[in-house]
XYZ file of C-alpha atoms in Angstrom:
729
model
C -1.303 -43.166 -4.114
C 0.360 -45.164 -6.869
C -1.278 -48.458 -7.788
C 0.318 -51.427 -9.537
C -1.410 -52.996 -12.480
C -3.013 -56.295 -11.611
C -2.330 -59.585 -13.338
C 0.769 -61.664 -13.833
C 2.430 -59.425 -16.410
C 4.711 -56.873 -14.749
C 4.132 -53.235 -15.684
C 6.159 -51.928 -18.582
C 7.649 -48.581 -17.527
C 7.534 -45.413 -19.548
C 11.258 -45.566 -20.268
C 10.993 -49.138 -21.540
C 13.602 -49.876 -24.211
C 12.417 -50.395 -27.749
C 12.825 -52.933 -30.487
C 15.920 -52.322 -32.602
C 13.691 -51.831 -35.681
C 12.407 -48.536 -34.293
C 15.703 -46.947 -33.254
C 16.804 -43.812 -35.037
C 20.364 -43.823 -33.693
C 22.741 -46.345 -32.149
C 23.306 -46.293 -28.374
C 25.549 -43.525 -27.148
C 28.029 -43.563 -24.284
C 30.195 -46.157 -22.648
C 28.053 -48.965 -21.241
C 29.578 -52.127 -19.751
C 28.662 -55.584 -20.869
C 25.822 -57.126 -18.909
C 26.859 -59.217 -15.966
C 25.071 -61.495 -13.580
C 24.402 -59.919 -10.213
C 24.936 -61.883 -6.974
C 21.732 -63.497 -5.737
C 19.825 -62.998 -2.492
C 20.258 -66.011 -0.170
C 20.704 -68.489 -2.998
C 17.431 -67.476 -4.711
C 16.978 -66.158 -8.245
C 16.498 -62.617 -6.947
C 19.457 -60.330 -7.738
C 21.032 -58.687 -4.703
C 20.813 -55.362 -6.531
C 17.022 -55.184 -6.166
C 17.391 -54.755 -2.388
C 19.048 -51.386 -3.018
C 16.319 -50.424 -5.493
C 13.461 -51.335 -3.133
C 14.998 -49.403 -0.214
C 15.630 -46.483 -2.549
C 11.976 -46.463 -3.627
C 10.716 -46.632 -0.038
C 12.832 -43.640 0.969
C 11.918 -41.666 -2.157
C 8.178 -42.211 -1.717
C 8.440 -41.355 1.988
C 10.186 -38.171 0.926
C 7.615 -37.213 -1.713
C 4.392 -38.058 0.109
C 5.656 -36.712 3.419
C 6.496 -33.351 1.876
C 3.229 -33.201 -0.065
C 1.098 -34.090 2.972
C 1.829 -30.768 4.706
C 2.125 -28.634 1.572
C -1.376 -27.119 1.521
C -1.248 -26.101 5.198
C 2.229 -24.674 4.572
C 0.805 -22.343 1.930
C -2.151 -21.472 4.149
C -0.341 -20.918 7.466
C 3.227 -19.987 6.558
C 2.532 -17.821 3.493
C -0.958 -16.785 4.683
C -2.395 -17.440 1.240
C -6.135 -17.970 0.948
C -7.596 -21.425 0.423
C -8.109 -21.014 -3.331
C -4.543 -19.922 -4.028
C -3.155 -22.653 -1.750
C -5.234 -25.248 -3.575
C -4.237 -23.921 -6.997
C -0.487 -24.000 -6.282
C -0.755 -27.463 -4.688
C -2.413 -28.871 -7.803
C -0.036 -26.993 -10.119
C 2.807 -28.793 -8.363
C 0.977 -32.143 -8.558
C 0.298 -31.632 -12.260
C 3.953 -30.832 -12.914
C 4.970 -34.038 -11.118
C 2.970 -35.991 -13.710
C 4.108 -34.032 -16.747
C 7.818 -34.456 -16.031
C 7.882 -38.292 -16.320
C 7.852 -37.795 -20.088
C 11.068 -35.759 -19.775
C 12.696 -38.422 -17.618
C 11.688 -41.175 -20.030
C 13.136 -39.342 -23.027
C 16.377 -38.681 -21.133
C 16.691 -42.339 -20.126
C 15.701 -43.968 -23.403
C 17.353 -41.592 -25.839
C 20.374 -40.175 -24.058
C 21.635 -41.192 -20.602
C 20.131 -44.583 -19.850
C 18.084 -45.390 -16.764
C 20.930 -45.540 -14.233
C 22.459 -42.147 -15.012
C 19.018 -40.545 -15.362
C 18.066 -41.749 -11.874
C 21.366 -40.496 -10.420
C 21.288 -37.055 -12.038
C 17.618 -36.362 -11.407
C 17.889 -37.656 -7.819
C 20.566 -35.031 -7.238
C 18.159 -32.411 -8.623
C 15.503 -33.913 -6.330
C 17.747 -33.593 -3.245
C 18.679 -30.001 -4.088
C 14.977 -29.164 -4.449
C 14.205 -30.650 -1.035
C 17.063 -28.753 0.609
C 15.981 -25.449 -0.948
C 12.395 -26.131 0.104
C 13.477 -26.850 3.690
C 15.622 -23.714 3.898
C 12.712 -21.676 2.507
C 10.590 -22.800 5.469
C 12.890 -21.182 8.060
C 10.959 -18.061 9.232
C 14.048 -16.049 10.200
C 15.594 -16.364 6.750
C 14.576 -13.261 4.820
C 11.114 -11.874 4.177
C 8.075 -13.551 2.662
C 9.227 -12.875 -0.897
C 12.418 -14.842 -0.193
C 10.419 -17.709 1.308
C 8.062 -17.840 -1.675
C 10.898 -17.780 -4.230
C 12.869 -20.498 -2.418
C 9.786 -22.657 -2.013
C 8.707 -22.349 -5.637
C 12.225 -23.106 -6.909
C 12.399 -26.072 -4.552
C 9.019 -27.404 -5.662
C 9.972 -27.083 -9.337
C 13.160 -29.083 -8.788
C 11.280 -31.673 -6.716
C 8.687 -32.049 -9.475
C 11.430 -32.481 -12.061
C 13.208 -35.016 -9.866
C 10.287 -37.130 -8.694
C 8.589 -37.093 -12.091
C 11.798 -37.713 -13.998
C 12.788 -40.827 -12.046
C 9.216 -42.138 -11.714
C 9.188 -44.138 -14.984
C 12.811 -45.255 -14.652
C 13.196 -46.834 -11.213
C 10.704 -49.666 -11.652
C 12.019 -50.363 -15.159
C 15.582 -50.379 -13.873
C 14.546 -52.902 -11.229
C 13.041 -55.128 -13.915
C 16.295 -54.925 -15.888
C 18.150 -56.655 -13.060
C 16.492 -60.019 -13.776
C 17.609 -62.493 -16.398
C 15.033 -63.297 -19.063
C 14.366 -66.781 -17.668
C 13.332 -65.418 -14.249
C 9.979 -63.906 -15.254
C 8.091 -65.127 -12.168
C 10.684 -63.555 -9.866
C 10.447 -60.313 -11.855
C 6.665 -60.288 -11.436
C 6.984 -60.773 -7.659
C 9.583 -58.022 -7.553
C 7.030 -55.537 -8.870
C 4.642 -56.541 -6.087
C 7.385 -55.906 -3.511
C 8.264 -52.683 -5.305
C 4.736 -51.309 -5.063
C 4.476 -52.514 -1.475
C 7.478 -50.306 -0.686
C 5.685 -47.384 -2.385
C 2.579 -47.851 -0.257
C 4.586 -48.399 2.929
C 6.536 -45.185 2.349
C 3.334 -43.288 1.626
C 1.499 -44.699 4.660
C 4.250 -43.968 7.172
C 5.151 -40.529 5.853
C 1.577 -39.202 5.669
C 1.159 -40.101 9.335
C 4.580 -39.039 10.659
C 5.251 -35.788 8.774
C 2.133 -33.942 10.050
C 3.249 -34.859 13.584
C 6.627 -33.248 12.923
C 4.805 -30.174 11.632
C 2.182 -29.752 14.343
C 3.492 -31.373 17.521
C 7.051 -30.031 17.262
C 7.461 -26.285 17.639
C 10.401 -24.318 16.234
C 10.865 -20.589 15.791
C 7.751 -20.170 17.941
C 5.334 -21.834 15.518
C 4.615 -25.019 13.550
C 7.904 -26.570 12.472
C 7.590 -26.704 8.686
C 11.383 -26.601 8.356
C 11.546 -29.958 10.178
C 8.522 -31.341 8.307
C 10.336 -30.659 5.022
C 13.784 -31.435 6.387
C 13.035 -35.051 7.321
C 11.784 -35.908 3.789
C 14.898 -34.183 2.458
C 17.047 -36.435 4.645
C 15.144 -39.503 3.389
C 15.809 -38.445 -0.211
C 19.523 -38.077 0.547
C 19.406 -41.583 2.034
C 17.597 -42.855 -1.078
C 20.344 -41.462 -3.306
C 23.127 -42.872 -1.106
C 21.526 -46.329 -1.038
C 21.046 -46.340 -4.806
C 24.639 -45.329 -5.480
C 25.869 -47.933 -2.971
C 24.521 -50.684 -5.214
C 26.194 -49.330 -8.342
C 28.655 -52.188 -8.686
C 25.859 -54.775 -8.667
C 23.525 -53.271 -11.274
C 22.926 -54.486 -14.811
C 22.899 -51.265 -16.847
C 21.291 -51.326 -20.279
C 22.162 -48.687 -22.878
C 19.550 -46.225 -24.211
C 17.837 -47.600 -27.273
C 15.596 -44.806 -28.479
C 12.232 -43.618 -27.209
C 9.070 -45.115 -28.649
C 7.010 -42.179 -27.416
C 8.917 -39.834 -29.694
C 8.583 -42.306 -32.553
C 4.813 -42.508 -32.064
C 4.479 -38.730 -31.935
C 6.514 -38.394 -35.131
C 4.381 -41.040 -36.849
C 1.119 -39.324 -35.875
C 2.470 -35.906 -36.812
C 3.640 -37.125 -40.202
C 0.272 -38.794 -40.904
C -1.611 -35.586 -40.151
C 0.806 -33.452 -42.140
C 0.736 -35.842 -45.101
C -3.065 -35.971 -45.099
C -3.331 -32.193 -45.103
C -0.941 -31.954 -48.049
C -2.922 -34.475 -50.071
C -6.501 -33.246 -49.941
C -7.139 -33.568 -53.669
C -10.223 -35.637 -54.589
C -8.137 -37.372 -57.243
C -6.045 -39.027 -54.548
C -7.698 -42.238 -53.317
C -8.832 -42.332 -49.720
C -7.189 -44.614 -47.214
C -8.862 -46.924 -44.717
C -7.454 -45.166 -41.677
C -6.025 -41.695 -41.160
C -2.791 -43.206 -39.802
C -2.278 -44.992 -43.130
C -1.099 -41.621 -44.435
C 2.159 -42.261 -42.535
C 2.971 -45.326 -44.686
C 5.343 -43.341 -46.927
C 7.789 -43.061 -44.043
C 6.929 -45.633 -41.386
C 6.577 -49.414 -41.432
C 3.230 -51.212 -41.432
C 4.112 -52.759 -38.091
C 4.621 -49.412 -36.375
C 1.504 -47.915 -37.956
C -0.568 -50.929 -36.907
C 0.681 -50.673 -33.326
C -0.002 -46.926 -33.231
C -3.559 -47.654 -34.388
C -4.009 -50.048 -31.478
C -2.680 -47.637 -28.901
C -4.700 -44.655 -30.181
C -7.890 -46.666 -29.641
C -7.027 -46.947 -25.948
C -5.780 -43.378 -25.663
C -9.165 -42.248 -26.980
C -10.758 -43.951 -23.972
C -8.384 -41.988 -21.722
C -9.986 -38.662 -22.673
C -12.617 -38.653 -19.854
C -10.258 -40.053 -17.203
C -8.683 -36.790 -15.917
C -11.920 -35.913 -14.130
C -11.449 -38.850 -11.736
C -7.980 -37.612 -10.807
C -9.316 -34.075 -10.412
C -11.410 -35.385 -7.534
C -8.967 -37.947 -6.206
C -6.001 -35.609 -5.671
C -8.086 -33.135 -3.673
C -7.496 -35.340 -0.648
C -4.305 -33.348 -0.104
C -5.903 -29.950 -0.681
C -9.643 -29.400 -0.236
C -10.208 -32.379 2.046
C -7.259 -31.382 4.231
C -8.611 -27.834 4.434
C -11.993 -29.275 5.382
C -10.345 -31.273 8.172
C -8.896 -28.060 9.651
C -12.473 -26.955 10.371
C -13.455 -30.139 12.220
C -13.105 -31.572 15.723
C -9.986 -33.762 15.725
C -10.184 -35.106 19.292
C -10.319 -38.915 19.154
C -10.069 -39.266 22.935
C -6.677 -40.914 23.251
C -5.158 -38.942 20.383
C -5.701 -35.603 18.695
C -5.229 -36.073 14.952
C -3.575 -33.402 12.821
C -5.743 -32.289 9.848
C -3.155 -33.396 7.290
C -2.803 -36.802 8.968
C -6.170 -37.924 7.590
C -4.431 -38.523 4.257
C -2.786 -41.656 5.681
C -6.185 -43.364 5.429
C -5.869 -43.669 1.646
C -2.715 -45.831 1.494
C -3.917 -47.794 4.515
C -7.285 -48.534 2.922
C -5.656 -49.412 -0.402
C -3.547 -52.077 1.296
C -6.722 -53.448 2.892
C -8.982 -53.203 -0.153
C -6.725 -54.819 -2.763
C -6.889 -58.352 -1.257
C -10.565 -57.898 -0.328
C -11.476 -56.986 -3.894
C -9.221 -59.534 -5.600
C -9.993 -62.453 -3.294
C -13.522 -61.637 -2.190
C -15.593 -59.122 -4.128
C -14.594 -59.933 -7.700
C -14.870 -63.752 -7.290
C -18.283 -63.257 -5.671
C -19.446 -61.157 -8.623
C -18.180 -63.833 -11.010
C -20.071 -66.497 -9.055
C -23.238 -64.460 -9.594
C -22.488 -64.607 -13.344
C -22.463 -60.815 -13.649
C -20.490 -59.448 -16.575
C -18.387 -56.984 -14.593
C -16.114 -55.841 -17.428
C -13.083 -53.585 -16.910
C -15.023 -50.621 -18.336
C -17.811 -51.218 -15.823
C -15.306 -51.506 -12.986
C -13.775 -48.171 -13.941
C -17.202 -46.542 -14.255
C -18.091 -47.905 -10.809
C -14.873 -46.400 -9.457
C -15.926 -43.039 -10.878
C -19.343 -43.319 -9.238
C -17.764 -44.128 -5.862
C -15.463 -41.087 -6.142
C -18.464 -38.913 -7.029
C -20.380 -40.220 -4.000
C -17.346 -39.415 -1.825
C -17.499 -35.795 -2.963
C -21.249 -35.748 -2.409
C -20.613 -36.728 1.211
C -17.892 -34.083 1.427
C -20.450 -31.469 0.317
C -22.926 -32.573 3.015
C -20.227 -32.408 5.693
C -19.147 -28.976 4.458
C -22.698 -27.691 4.875
C -22.749 -28.973 8.477
C -19.364 -27.372 9.145
C -20.604 -24.020 7.843
C -23.300 -23.915 10.519
C -20.667 -22.761 13.038
C -19.017 -20.302 10.647
C -19.394 -16.569 10.848
C -21.874 -15.197 8.289
C -20.361 -13.986 5.019
C -20.640 -10.201 4.891
C -21.342 -8.211 1.763
C -20.708 -4.490 1.199
C -22.642 -2.179 3.553
C -23.050 -4.978 6.119
C -21.522 -5.368 9.573
C -22.164 -7.492 12.657
C -22.516 -6.339 16.250
C -23.307 -7.751 19.695
C -23.345 -6.438 23.282
C -21.239 -7.592 26.254
C -22.762 -6.190 29.450
C -20.047 -6.107 32.119
C -22.073 -3.814 34.404
C -23.877 -5.056 37.524
C -27.411 -4.551 36.209
C -29.328 -5.064 32.935
C -28.783 -2.509 30.174
C -31.103 -1.580 27.312
C -29.145 -0.741 24.152
C -30.693 1.187 21.278
C -29.117 2.165 17.960
C -30.738 5.067 16.165
C -32.759 4.006 13.095
C -31.890 0.334 13.739
C -34.367 -2.200 15.051
C -31.964 -4.248 17.193
C -31.645 -5.447 20.810
C -35.321 -5.483 21.723
C -34.696 -6.975 25.177
C -32.361 -5.640 27.901
C -28.973 -7.336 28.057
C -28.437 -9.018 31.410
C -25.260 -8.596 33.417
C -22.546 -11.006 32.209
C -25.070 -12.694 29.971
C -23.611 -15.111 27.439
C -23.850 -13.101 24.225
C -26.486 -14.023 21.706
C -25.793 -14.393 17.992
C -24.359 -11.360 16.257
C -26.924 -8.937 14.887
C -26.606 -7.610 11.357
C -26.140 -3.879 10.775
C -27.092 -2.385 7.409
C -25.026 0.724 6.705
C -25.578 3.525 4.210
C -22.012 3.403 2.874
C -18.561 1.958 3.436
C -18.728 3.359 6.951
C -21.312 5.153 9.043
C -21.418 7.023 12.353
C -24.089 5.463 14.571
C -25.779 6.911 17.639
C -26.002 4.471 20.567
C -28.297 5.014 23.582
C -27.813 3.083 26.857
C -30.534 2.937 29.516
C -29.394 1.753 32.952
C -31.245 2.144 36.266
C -33.283 5.073 35.000
C -30.276 6.831 33.488
C -29.836 7.407 29.753
C -26.431 7.863 28.154
C -25.557 8.436 24.494
C -22.434 7.521 22.511
C -21.403 7.831 18.863
C -19.266 5.215 17.122
C -18.104 4.851 13.516
C -18.790 1.408 12.064
C -17.125 0.083 8.893
C -18.622 -2.368 6.424
C -17.652 -6.066 6.491
C -16.487 -5.745 10.104
C -17.524 -7.471 13.324
C -17.903 -5.562 16.615
C -18.597 -6.034 20.293
C -20.065 -3.155 22.287
C -18.657 -3.465 25.820
C -20.832 -1.821 28.465
C -19.270 -1.296 31.894
C -19.325 0.901 34.987
C -16.491 3.366 35.481
C -16.179 5.952 38.239
C -19.791 5.475 39.301
C -21.176 5.994 35.818
C -21.999 3.818 32.825
C -19.574 3.801 29.921
C -18.988 1.803 26.762
C -16.335 0.843 24.234
C -16.641 -0.556 20.705
C -13.997 -3.177 19.903
C -13.338 -5.196 16.750
C -13.899 -8.969 16.761
C -12.655 -11.740 14.500
C -14.439 -11.874 11.152
C -13.853 -15.599 10.576
C -12.867 -18.755 12.399
C -9.202 -19.172 13.347
C -7.351 -21.218 10.723
C -6.049 -24.771 11.061
C -8.263 -25.658 14.013
C -6.531 -23.187 16.337
C -8.365 -21.402 19.145
C -8.349 -17.606 19.480
C -8.517 -15.840 22.838
C -8.398 -12.208 23.900
C -8.585 -10.586 27.333
C -10.488 -7.635 28.755
C -8.975 -6.230 31.946
C -11.729 -4.979 34.273
C -9.234 -4.246 37.073
C -7.922 -0.799 37.941
C -4.328 -1.955 37.437
C -2.405 -3.280 34.443
C -1.893 -7.030 34.137
C 0.642 -9.254 32.423
C -0.574 -12.708 31.457
C 1.493 -15.812 30.780
C -0.050 -18.836 29.037
C 1.776 -22.161 28.833
C 4.935 -20.507 30.170
C 5.556 -19.082 26.693
C 2.982 -16.525 25.609
C 3.189 -13.124 27.329
C 0.252 -10.718 27.016
C 0.062 -7.208 28.488
C -3.411 -5.703 29.060
C -3.922 -2.195 30.319
C -6.357 -1.386 33.113
C -9.953 -0.125 33.041
C -11.559 -2.405 30.445
C -8.835 -2.324 27.827
C -8.882 -5.270 25.411
C -5.902 -7.222 24.142
C -5.345 -8.514 20.640
C -6.377 -12.081 19.857
C -3.810 -14.805 20.521
C -3.904 -18.069 18.575
C -3.349 -21.232 20.610
C -3.413 -24.957 20.034
C -6.578 -26.651 21.221
C -5.949 -27.620 24.862
C -6.983 -27.143 28.475
C -5.146 -24.094 29.815
C -5.219 -24.137 33.616
C -1.562 -23.366 34.332
C -1.422 -19.699 33.344
C -0.240 -16.792 35.448
C -1.599 -13.284 36.003
C 0.936 -10.738 37.261
C -0.291 -7.445 38.717
C 1.099 -4.694 40.917
C -0.073 -6.606 43.986
C 1.418 -9.985 43.071
C 1.267 -13.073 40.913
C -1.887 -15.222 40.685
C -2.833 -18.456 38.904
C -4.923 -18.114 35.751
C -7.296 -20.870 34.638
C -8.890 -20.624 31.192
C -10.284 -24.149 30.829
C -10.713 -25.724 27.388
C -9.974 -23.606 24.344
C -11.548 -25.720 21.623
C -10.940 -26.271 17.897
C -11.779 -23.230 15.773
C -13.428 -21.263 18.583
C -12.906 -17.644 19.542
C -13.115 -16.513 23.163
C -13.254 -13.302 25.170
C -11.974 -13.687 28.733
C -12.812 -10.868 31.177
C -10.598 -10.522 34.241
C -13.204 -9.361 36.727
C -11.616 -9.468 40.173
C -8.827 -10.765 42.396
C -9.954 -12.365 45.617
C -8.698 -15.083 47.889
C -5.351 -15.210 46.128
C -6.896 -16.108 42.763
C -7.986 -14.336 39.606
C -11.704 -14.421 38.841
C -12.574 -14.569 35.137
C -15.617 -14.765 32.896
C -15.301 -16.439 29.495
C -17.626 -16.038 26.522
C -17.509 -17.930 23.244
C -17.482 -15.397 20.408
C -17.304 -17.966 17.579
C -18.561 -21.489 18.148
C -16.094 -24.354 18.235
C -15.882 -26.918 15.432
C -18.656 -29.365 16.288
C -18.386 -31.786 13.328
C -15.987 -34.584 14.189
C -13.173 -35.490 11.820
C -14.329 -39.114 11.908
C -17.135 -38.090 9.551
C -14.500 -37.894 6.815
C -13.920 -41.643 7.079
C -16.818 -42.555 4.703
C -15.341 -40.171 2.111
C -11.975 -41.906 2.289
C -13.589 -45.343 2.200
C -15.509 -44.509 -0.962
C -12.711 -42.780 -2.836
C -10.157 -45.469 -1.903
C -12.517 -48.206 -3.086
C -13.058 -46.161 -6.231
C -9.296 -45.901 -6.730
C -8.857 -49.680 -6.537
C -11.601 -50.218 -9.116
C -10.541 -47.369 -11.369
C -6.752 -47.252 -11.261
C -5.760 -50.903 -11.053
C -8.411 -51.956 -13.535
C -7.589 -49.103 -15.918
C -3.902 -49.917 -16.001
C -4.486 -53.654 -16.464
C -7.087 -53.065 -19.181
C -4.973 -50.598 -21.150
C -1.956 -52.890 -20.970
C -4.012 -55.809 -22.261
C -5.192 -53.757 -25.230
C -1.816 -52.627 -26.555
C 1.174 -54.328 -28.163
C 4.253 -54.867 -26.018
C 6.258 -52.127 -27.711
C 3.547 -49.510 -27.023
C 3.020 -50.029 -23.292
C 5.387 -47.156 -22.549
C 3.152 -44.829 -24.596
C 0.138 -45.897 -22.571
C 2.061 -45.304 -19.353
C 2.788 -41.771 -20.573
C -0.877 -41.292 -21.486
C -1.995 -42.565 -18.095
C 0.348 -40.231 -16.205
C -0.791 -37.304 -18.328
C -4.429 -37.929 -17.333
C -3.348 -37.339 -13.716
C -1.573 -34.126 -14.743
C -4.591 -32.850 -16.684
C -6.903 -33.653 -13.778
C -4.781 -31.576 -11.391
C -4.665 -28.760 -13.925
C -8.455 -28.729 -14.015
C -8.636 -28.296 -10.217
C -6.162 -25.435 -10.493
C -8.397 -23.698 -13.046
C -11.575 -24.156 -11.002
C -9.922 -22.934 -7.787
C -8.615 -19.747 -9.385
C -11.100 -18.927 -12.142
C -14.402 -19.862 -10.516
C -14.231 -19.291 -6.738
C -17.404 -20.426 -5.014
C -18.637 -21.737 -1.683
C -16.744 -24.922 -0.850
C -19.841 -27.104 -0.618
C -20.939 -25.845 -4.048
C -17.513 -26.677 -5.488
C -17.795 -30.222 -4.127
C -21.229 -30.536 -5.743
C -19.827 -29.190 -9.027
C -17.093 -31.835 -9.107
C -19.635 -34.527 -8.203
C -21.923 -33.551 -11.079
C -19.018 -33.262 -13.522
C -17.693 -36.706 -12.622
C -21.121 -38.304 -12.964
C -21.519 -36.644 -16.379
C -18.063 -37.821 -17.452
C -18.889 -41.302 -16.148
C -21.907 -41.437 -18.476
C -19.769 -40.327 -21.429
C -17.088 -42.877 -20.557
C -19.693 -45.639 -20.237
C -21.069 -44.807 -23.692
C -17.565 -44.826 -25.152
C -16.876 -48.135 -23.424
C -20.128 -49.625 -24.719
C -18.987 -49.138 -28.303
C -15.420 -50.180 -27.581
C -14.559 -53.667 -28.851
C -11.836 -55.425 -26.896
C -9.099 -56.936 -29.008
C -6.102 -59.190 -28.647
C -3.113 -57.133 -29.817
C -1.409 -60.240 -31.212
C -4.440 -61.090 -33.356
C -4.709 -57.505 -34.541
C -1.045 -57.479 -35.508
C -1.535 -60.631 -37.598
C -4.531 -59.113 -39.381
C -2.558 -55.947 -40.056
C 0.234 -57.962 -41.651
C -2.149 -59.995 -43.839
C -4.371 -57.090 -44.835
C -4.185 -56.300 -48.520
C -4.076 -52.576 -49.155
C -3.725 -50.429 -52.175
C -1.461 -48.029 -50.343
C 1.286 -48.436 -52.922
C -1.105 -47.346 -55.634
C -2.374 -44.516 -53.488
C 1.075 -42.999 -53.450
C 0.730 -41.854 -57.091
C 0.471 -38.106 -57.336
C 1.139 -37.362 -53.676
C 2.491 -33.946 -52.893
C 4.996 -35.165 -50.289
C 8.570 -34.379 -51.110
C 11.941 -35.214 -49.595
C 10.339 -38.033 -47.671
C 12.575 -40.619 -46.100
C 11.194 -43.976 -47.332
């Protein structure tokens, strides 16, 4: 979630206009003279900001709502594995934080904020529409869906990132210079609209995905379509206020100027490596042949803060996994809260909700209490504490993941398989597998199956000899077993004799908290089963087994069983989260179907509420880290360089997401181990950051600027004998 900087000074956006001294070119285009906008209800607030605030609410609803269901979309709709789904999710998130630099350059150097917002919002809307169309199952094959979705996500990233630094700045432009207090309050309202849009969308969009069914499955087309509609509304509202806006012309981009200054300093230093050339106090002083002392001094100030930003991406690497790894973890948990069954991707709404709660608690309660205790809780220490809290959150996530894995199927390696016995005969059966020491005790009739037993094979597949002993009779069967497969040996009586059948079971839990059920028909006639008036399953007679069907977690007591002799009610009871069941239709008597149900894979027994401490810790860490970091960096830079720091801050988020992408794809490991890895890495980075912060000396940018102006240097003398040529002085 996006966090506003604290303090009275409003945030300076990335596309902030620059001082005239630093412009390379005059403004381009036809821009009207500034005019005074009508006021809201006789106050000093321009009427135009109402359109901007509504626009931001709709845009953030659109973005966070789409992103909330994105990981499950990759997992369920594309059937990608968890690592690939996570990698693409974080690639998209990283792109969303790289593109603000593009939007800022467009606004400050070319189009101006208003036109940049309009043009990129159109790109944004087109991306949403393409993404929504790509989620329609009947439209083409999977390759078409993937291409449409990736194109849509690219355009969305360009749109949301491009307008990100411009909208808040454009809102600030609407105020006259004398209304600074109103401008400051506007930014509070602005960020409130961001959090409100995030909170509502992360709760509502998963409901549209999971509770509404279209095309026979989860309705991702609707889950993406509603955010698309909100983005269209955002664009319409913004354009509707066009006649009220104060539109400032582009005045050059300080970020480009800073990059040119740094590049020239490095290039000039490399050209002048002779020992005869006097050294300079600072490496940036080598840019003095082309750039003013004022600019060089300000770049020095901002590079000191940017150096502190180097460890920060690791925090965002953990933080943004709420929408990927933590959501995937929630799919393997029990989501029944009694009065409401929560969707796995709905847990993300806790973050914006907790942020809205924590900000006043920290600002009005915790921080004043710490000050009363006379503890020197500096901004660096606050940020380090935020890192520690995020690390603890991932430590808890690792513990919960270990508990979740207790109900998982064992991971099979080559030359391994799993097997169990379902005895559907009337008497106990002793099962023996040649050269295998399994099933020491007889299997009772309709006995709930024990844990799967592990088979060690001599190759990729092996023919095994099974012996069944039943009421003094011995029967032998041969079956071919493949590695990394899971089997059930069904033993039953047919035509007065004992028989058996080897069927394949699920190798892993059903995804997304669904329940899997299959049927074995012990009748001597075919049956057709209807579940929830929608799902039709045909099962042949004489112990044939159906394929598994995936169902939402629910109590299924309204099914129907149709046979040659009539139609009968079918009651399955509760099919729980993540469980797999085998239901045997044993008999028809008294006008009802008799069934026996066994649980092949245990249901998810770790409740989703256990994720709450994770969200509490990481949200508290975000308040300490993000708000404090922004406020601190702003206080340590000159006014003209705040846009550069905003760019640097956004890029730390992008780099953090890129790191998750690399770990997910390049170093696949058990999920609990990955959580531990990120915990250890963040703690290590926290130590490095604390050491860097210990040696960092806070400064007042105004004082530093005065010292830079007064400082006597011999730079003019140092220019003698330099190699630089064709330099613009």
